[in-house]
């Protein structure tokens, strides 16, 4: 068996019910798990990193079995993996396929970078909420203090978080 | 959108129609700013001033009392002991159960929005963080409207700290509802933030940035002055070098339009020379006095409706 075939087996080995997130930019799979708040106790999760991709050269793939995620939650991936495509699997077949798109608001995934913002006060119970602005590239604006959070800020924050 | 029970958190929550309704109501209230109406009899306004601001607090209190309502609350001294024991959220829940409207001032960004998330009664932002002071901006725009009978087609200069002075962002946001030309004059390090520049671009506002008042002085209809604080300068030498350029005196206004008005949110330190007070340009005391009828109009619209 060639290595090519082995790799294909690894990638397409099927899950019964769940979600396959394909076309993740190479190296981002772990950040994808963070954005989706998957900590490992949710059931079977498969990560494929640095798979061949005609579109991207190299890509990551994440498969999540037996867990429901809303389209809103999945669209948050557009911030860190704009090329990602989502396949919803039911009884071994793809029942829905879509490309992630930017949501209008982002709630509770990332923190505001302004230390004087009310959302950064540990004593207060407030969920950081951002509006997505479409400037020359998308940017998040804190709905409490107006401060911008760039895609780079988001990546740095999610990569640094444990 | 109707005014009844509305929060006042950011200037962005109000469109031109809302503002014209407010201004017309405020003009009506000028007739009662030294007498008494009983339209808010039985209503209680809570003031939660976590940061000192005598002027803003007293003008809210005077407005409520003139309308026949009552006032309770605390200032920054009591607030520091409140803050020690309790979260802002819990303090707001308490005031929410005692009052019909909450007026809040706080140093943290977004504190008023957070209070409005929690409270069931309307919340009015009397200044939070470094970017929001919507009722001051309403007062500033109202003063301009009272002086000129319009806001459209005026050239408005804003001089001073355009980065940290909270009223600047609120005023510019409010003025985006009108067809104005903005001339924004500040030292390099106190230029508007990118967020505010993007906002003006997105709204298609006409504006330009300047380091020197003289570049634009002769075309101004309104000169709005805000204080520059020494602490904003990492280098005290730089502060000493530029501070004179951001003070306004009779001498610095040579060559202005006869109709120019000079506004200032007050209190001032020395950025507006006292010798200017007796000139026809000085409108900042009138501006300050209009704070009561403006806030009467605001409270009436929020608590009684249109
Ligand atoms: Zn914030």
mmCIF file with all atom_site columns, C-alpha atoms in Angstrom, chain B residues 120-215:
data_model
loop_
_atom_site.group_PDB
_atom_site.id
_atom_site.type_symbol
_atom_site.label_atom_id
_atom_site.label_alt_id
_atom_site.label_comp_id
_atom_site.label_asym_id
_atom_site.label_entity_id
_atom_site.label_seq_id
_atom_site.pdbx_PDB_ins_code
_atom_site.Cartn_x
_atom_site.Cartn_y
_atom_site.Cartn_z
_atom_site.occupancy
_atom_site.B_iso_or_equiv
_atom_site.pdbx_formal_charge
_atom_site.auth_seq_id
_atom_site.auth_comp_id
_atom_site.auth_asym_id
_atom_site.auth_atom_id
_atom_site.pdbx_PDB_model_num
ATOM 1  C CA . UNK B 1 120 ? -34.537 47.045 34.409 1.00 0.00 ? 120 UNK B CA 1
ATOM 2  C CA . UNK B 1 121 ? -34.899 50.831 34.705 1.00 0.00 ? 121 UNK B CA 1
ATOM 3  C CA . UNK B 1 122 ? -33.287 53.139 32.120 1.00 0.00 ? 122 UNK B CA 1
ATOM 4  C CA . UNK B 1 123 ? -29.595 53.948 32.596 1.00 0.00 ? 123 UNK B CA 1
ATOM 5  C CA . UNK B 1 124 ? -28.036 57.261 31.608 1.00 0.00 ? 124 UNK B CA 1
ATOM 6  C CA . UNK B 1 125 ? -24.291 57.400 31.025 1.00 0.00 ? 125 UNK B CA 1
ATOM 7  C CA . UNK B 1 126 ? -22.876 60.535 32.667 1.00 0.00 ? 126 UNK B CA 1
ATOM 8  C CA . UNK B 1 127 ? -19.398 59.641 31.438 1.00 0.00 ? 127 UNK B CA 1
ATOM 9  C CA . UNK B 1 128 ? -17.508 56.360 31.425 1.00 0.00 ? 128 UNK B CA 1
ATOM 10 C CA . UNK B 1 129 ? -14.022 55.382 30.344 1.00 0.00 ? 129 UNK B CA 1
ATOM 11 C CA . UNK B 1 130 ? -12.307 57.687 27.876 1.00 0.00 ? 130 UNK B CA 1
ATOM 12 C CA . UNK B 1 131 ? -14.795 57.691 25.038 1.00 0.00 ? 131 UNK B CA 1
ATOM 13 C CA . UNK B 1 132 ? -18.356 58.144 26.156 1.00 0.00 ? 132 UNK B CA 1
ATOM 14 C CA . UNK B 1 133 ? -20.112 61.139 27.599 1.00 0.00 ? 133 UNK B CA 1
ATOM 15 C CA . UNK B 1 134 ? -23.240 61.282 25.469 1.00 0.00 ? 134 UNK B CA 1
ATOM 16 C CA . UNK B 1 135 ? -25.244 63.814 27.499 1.00 0.00 ? 135 UNK B CA 1
ATOM 17 C CA . UNK B 1 136 ? -22.350 66.287 27.352 1.00 0.00 ? 136 UNK B CA 1
ATOM 18 C CA . UNK B 1 137 ? -22.221 65.788 23.584 1.00 0.00 ? 137 UNK B CA 1
ATOM 19 C CA . UNK B 1 138 ? -25.978 66.371 23.383 1.00 0.00 ? 138 UNK B CA 1
ATOM 20 C CA . UNK B 1 139 ? -25.527 69.552 25.388 1.00 0.00 ? 139 UNK B CA 1
ATOM 21 C CA . UNK B 1 140 ? -22.684 70.707 23.128 1.00 0.00 ? 140 UNK B CA 1
ATOM 22 C CA . UNK B 1 141 ? -24.689 70.070 19.971 1.00 0.00 ? 141 UNK B CA 1
ATOM 23 C CA . UNK B 1 142 ? -27.734 71.705 21.550 1.00 0.00 ? 142 UNK B CA 1
ATOM 24 C CA . UNK B 1 143 ? -25.722 74.827 22.352 1.00 0.00 ? 143 UNK B CA 1
ATOM 25 C CA . UNK B 1 144 ? -24.534 75.031 18.749 1.00 0.00 ? 144 UNK B CA 1
ATOM 26 C CA . UNK B 1 145 ? -28.097 74.569 17.520 1.00 0.00 ? 145 UNK B CA 1
ATOM 27 C CA . UNK B 1 146 ? -29.367 77.309 19.867 1.00 0.00 ? 146 UNK B CA 1
ATOM 28 C CA . UNK B 1 147 ? -26.648 79.703 18.751 1.00 0.00 ? 147 UNK B CA 1
ATOM 29 C CA . UNK B 1 148 ? -26.883 79.122 14.998 1.00 0.00 ? 148 UNK B CA 1
ATOM 30 C CA . UNK B 1 149 ? -30.407 77.727 14.637 1.00 0.00 ? 149 UNK B CA 1
ATOM 31 C CA . UNK B 1 150 ? -28.861 74.762 12.802 1.00 0.00 ? 150 UNK B CA 1
ATOM 32 C CA . UNK B 1 151 ? -25.886 72.431 12.897 1.00 0.00 ? 151 UNK B CA 1
ATOM 33 C CA . UNK B 1 152 ? -25.643 71.603 9.203  1.00 0.00 ? 152 UNK B CA 1
ATOM 34 C CA . UNK B 1 153 ? -23.075 73.444 7.100  1.00 0.00 ? 153 UNK B CA 1
ATOM 35 C CA . UNK B 1 154 ? -20.998 74.638 10.043 1.00 0.00 ? 154 UNK B CA 1
ATOM 36 C CA . UNK B 1 155 ? -17.242 74.249 10.318 1.00 0.00 ? 155 UNK B CA 1
ATOM 37 C CA . UNK B 1 156 ? -16.418 72.977 13.790 1.00 0.00 ? 156 UNK B CA 1
ATOM 38 C CA . UNK B 1 157 ? -12.915 72.917 15.231 1.00 0.00 ? 157 UNK B CA 1
ATOM 39 C CA . UNK B 1 158 ? -12.099 70.619 18.139 1.00 0.00 ? 158 UNK B CA 1
ATOM 40 C CA . UNK B 1 159 ? -8.867  71.571 19.882 1.00 0.00 ? 159 UNK B CA 1
ATOM 41 C CA . UNK B 1 160 ? -6.877  69.660 22.495 1.00 0.00 ? 160 UNK B CA 1
ATOM 42 C CA . UNK B 1 161 ? -6.743  66.053 23.630 1.00 0.00 ? 161 UNK B CA 1
ATOM 43 C CA . UNK B 1 162 ? -8.584  64.144 20.899 1.00 0.00 ? 162 UNK B CA 1
ATOM 44 C CA . UNK B 1 163 ? -7.460  60.774 22.153 1.00 0.00 ? 163 UNK B CA 1
ATOM 45 C CA . UNK B 1 164 ? -8.424  60.526 25.807 1.00 0.00 ? 164 UNK B CA 1
ATOM 46 C CA . UNK B 1 165 ? -10.981 63.293 26.376 1.00 0.00 ? 165 UNK B CA 1
ATOM 47 C CA . UNK B 1 166 ? -14.164 61.276 26.607 1.00 0.00 ? 166 UNK B CA 1
ATOM 48 C CA . UNK B 1 167 ? -16.424 63.963 25.261 1.00 0.00 ? 167 UNK B CA 1
ATOM 49 C CA . UNK B 1 168 ? -14.573 64.169 21.953 1.00 0.00 ? 168 UNK B CA 1
ATOM 50 C CA . UNK B 1 169 ? -15.573 60.714 20.725 1.00 0.00 ? 169 UNK B CA 1
ATOM 51 C CA . UNK B 1 170 ? -19.160 61.234 21.862 1.00 0.00 ? 170 UNK B CA 1
ATOM 52 C CA . UNK B 1 171 ? -19.390 64.651 20.224 1.00 0.00 ? 171 UNK B CA 1
ATOM 53 C CA . UNK B 1 172 ? -17.981 63.475 16.900 1.00 0.00 ? 172 UNK B CA 1
ATOM 54 C CA . UNK B 1 173 ? -20.319 60.485 16.897 1.00 0.00 ? 173 UNK B CA 1
ATOM 55 C CA . UNK B 1 174 ? -23.268 62.784 17.558 1.00 0.00 ? 174 UNK B CA 1
ATOM 56 C CA . UNK B 1 175 ? -22.196 65.267 14.877 1.00 0.00 ? 175 UNK B CA 1
ATOM 57 C CA . UNK B 1 176 ? -22.146 62.432 12.328 1.00 0.00 ? 176 UNK B CA 1
ATOM 58 C CA . UNK B 1 177 ? -25.902 62.974 12.129 1.00 0.00 ? 177 UNK B CA 1
ATOM 59 C CA . UNK B 1 178 ? -25.304 66.400 10.617 1.00 0.00 ? 178 UNK B CA 1
ATOM 60 C CA . UNK B 1 179 ? -23.526 67.826 7.600  1.00 0.00 ? 179 UNK B CA 1
ATOM 61 C CA . UNK B 1 180 ? -20.551 69.470 9.302  1.00 0.00 ? 180 UNK B CA 1
ATOM 62 C CA . UNK B 1 181 ? -16.897 70.025 8.486  1.00 0.00 ? 181 UNK B CA 1
ATOM 63 C CA . UNK B 1 182 ? -14.629 68.972 11.323 1.00 0.00 ? 182 UNK B CA 1
ATOM 64 C CA . UNK B 1 183 ? -11.194 70.450 11.926 1.00 0.00 ? 183 UNK B CA 1
ATOM 65 C CA . UNK B 1 184 ? -9.417  68.333 14.509 1.00 0.00 ? 184 UNK B CA 1
ATOM 66 C CA . UNK B 1 185 ? -6.431  70.042 16.089 1.00 0.00 ? 185 UNK B CA 1
ATOM 67 C CA . UNK B 1 186 ? -4.153  68.236 18.547 1.00 0.00 ? 186 UNK B CA 1
ATOM 68 C CA . UNK B 1 187 ? -0.538  67.436 19.313 1.00 0.00 ? 187 UNK B CA 1
ATOM 69 C CA . UNK B 1 188 ? 0.736   64.433 17.379 1.00 0.00 ? 188 UNK B CA 1
ATOM 70 C CA . UNK B 1 189 ? 0.468   62.015 20.316 1.00 0.00 ? 189 UNK B CA 1
ATOM 71 C CA . UNK B 1 190 ? -3.092  63.059 21.142 1.00 0.00 ? 190 UNK B CA 1
ATOM 72 C CA . UNK B 1 191 ? -4.535  62.574 17.667 1.00 0.00 ? 191 UNK B CA 1
ATOM 73 C CA . UNK B 1 192 ? -7.806  60.632 17.432 1.00 0.00 ? 192 UNK B CA 1
ATOM 74 C CA . UNK B 1 193 ? -7.533  56.858 17.697 1.00 0.00 ? 193 UNK B CA 1
ATOM 75 C CA . UNK B 1 194 ? -7.799  54.665 14.651 1.00 0.00 ? 194 UNK B CA 1
ATOM 76 C CA . UNK B 1 195 ? -11.236 53.528 15.832 1.00 0.00 ? 195 UNK B CA 1
ATOM 77 C CA . UNK B 1 196 ? -12.552 57.094 15.653 1.00 0.00 ? 196 UNK B CA 1
ATOM 78 C CA . UNK B 1 197 ? -10.892 57.837 12.297 1.00 0.00 ? 197 UNK B CA 1
ATOM 79 C CA . UNK B 1 198 ? -12.434 54.670 10.843 1.00 0.00 ? 198 UNK B CA 1
ATOM 80 C CA . UNK B 1 199 ? -15.804 55.736 12.231 1.00 0.00 ? 199 UNK B CA 1
ATOM 81 C CA . UNK B 1 200 ? -15.605 59.113 10.511 1.00 0.00 ? 200 UNK B CA 1
ATOM 82 C CA . UNK B 1 201 ? -14.564 57.459 7.261  1.00 0.00 ? 201 UNK B CA 1
ATOM 83 C CA . UNK B 1 202 ? -17.344 54.893 7.443  1.00 0.00 ? 202 UNK B CA 1
ATOM 84 C CA . UNK B 1 203 ? -19.902 57.626 8.044  1.00 0.00 ? 203 UNK B CA 1
ATOM 85 C CA . UNK B 1 204 ? -18.475 59.687 5.209  1.00 0.00 ? 204 UNK B CA 1
ATOM 86 C CA . UNK B 1 205 ? -17.782 62.646 7.485  1.00 0.00 ? 205 UNK B CA 1
ATOM 87 C CA . UNK B 1 206 ? -15.789 65.614 6.247  1.00 0.00 ? 206 UNK B CA 1
ATOM 88 C CA . UNK B 1 207 ? -12.761 66.131 8.506  1.00 0.00 ? 207 UNK B CA 1
ATOM 89 C CA . UNK B 1 208 ? -9.109  67.053 8.549  1.00 0.00 ? 208 UNK B CA 1
ATOM 90 C CA . UNK B 1 209 ? -6.338  66.712 11.135 1.00 0.00 ? 209 UNK B CA 1
ATOM 91 C CA . UNK B 1 210 ? -4.090  69.595 12.171 1.00 0.00 ? 210 UNK B CA 1
ATOM 92 C CA . UNK B 1 211 ? -1.248  70.317 14.558 1.00 0.00 ? 211 UNK B CA 1
ATOM 93 C CA . UNK B 1 212 ? -1.804  74.051 14.645 1.00 0.00 ? 212 UNK B CA 1
ATOM 94 C CA . UNK B 1 213 ? -4.967  76.073 15.256 1.00 0.00 ? 213 UNK B CA 1
ATOM 95 C CA . UNK B 1 214 ? -3.808  78.857 12.934 1.00 0.00 ? 214 UNK B CA 1
ATOM 96 C CA . UNK B 1 215 ? -4.156  76.569 9.932  1.00 0.00 ? 215 UNK B CA 1
#
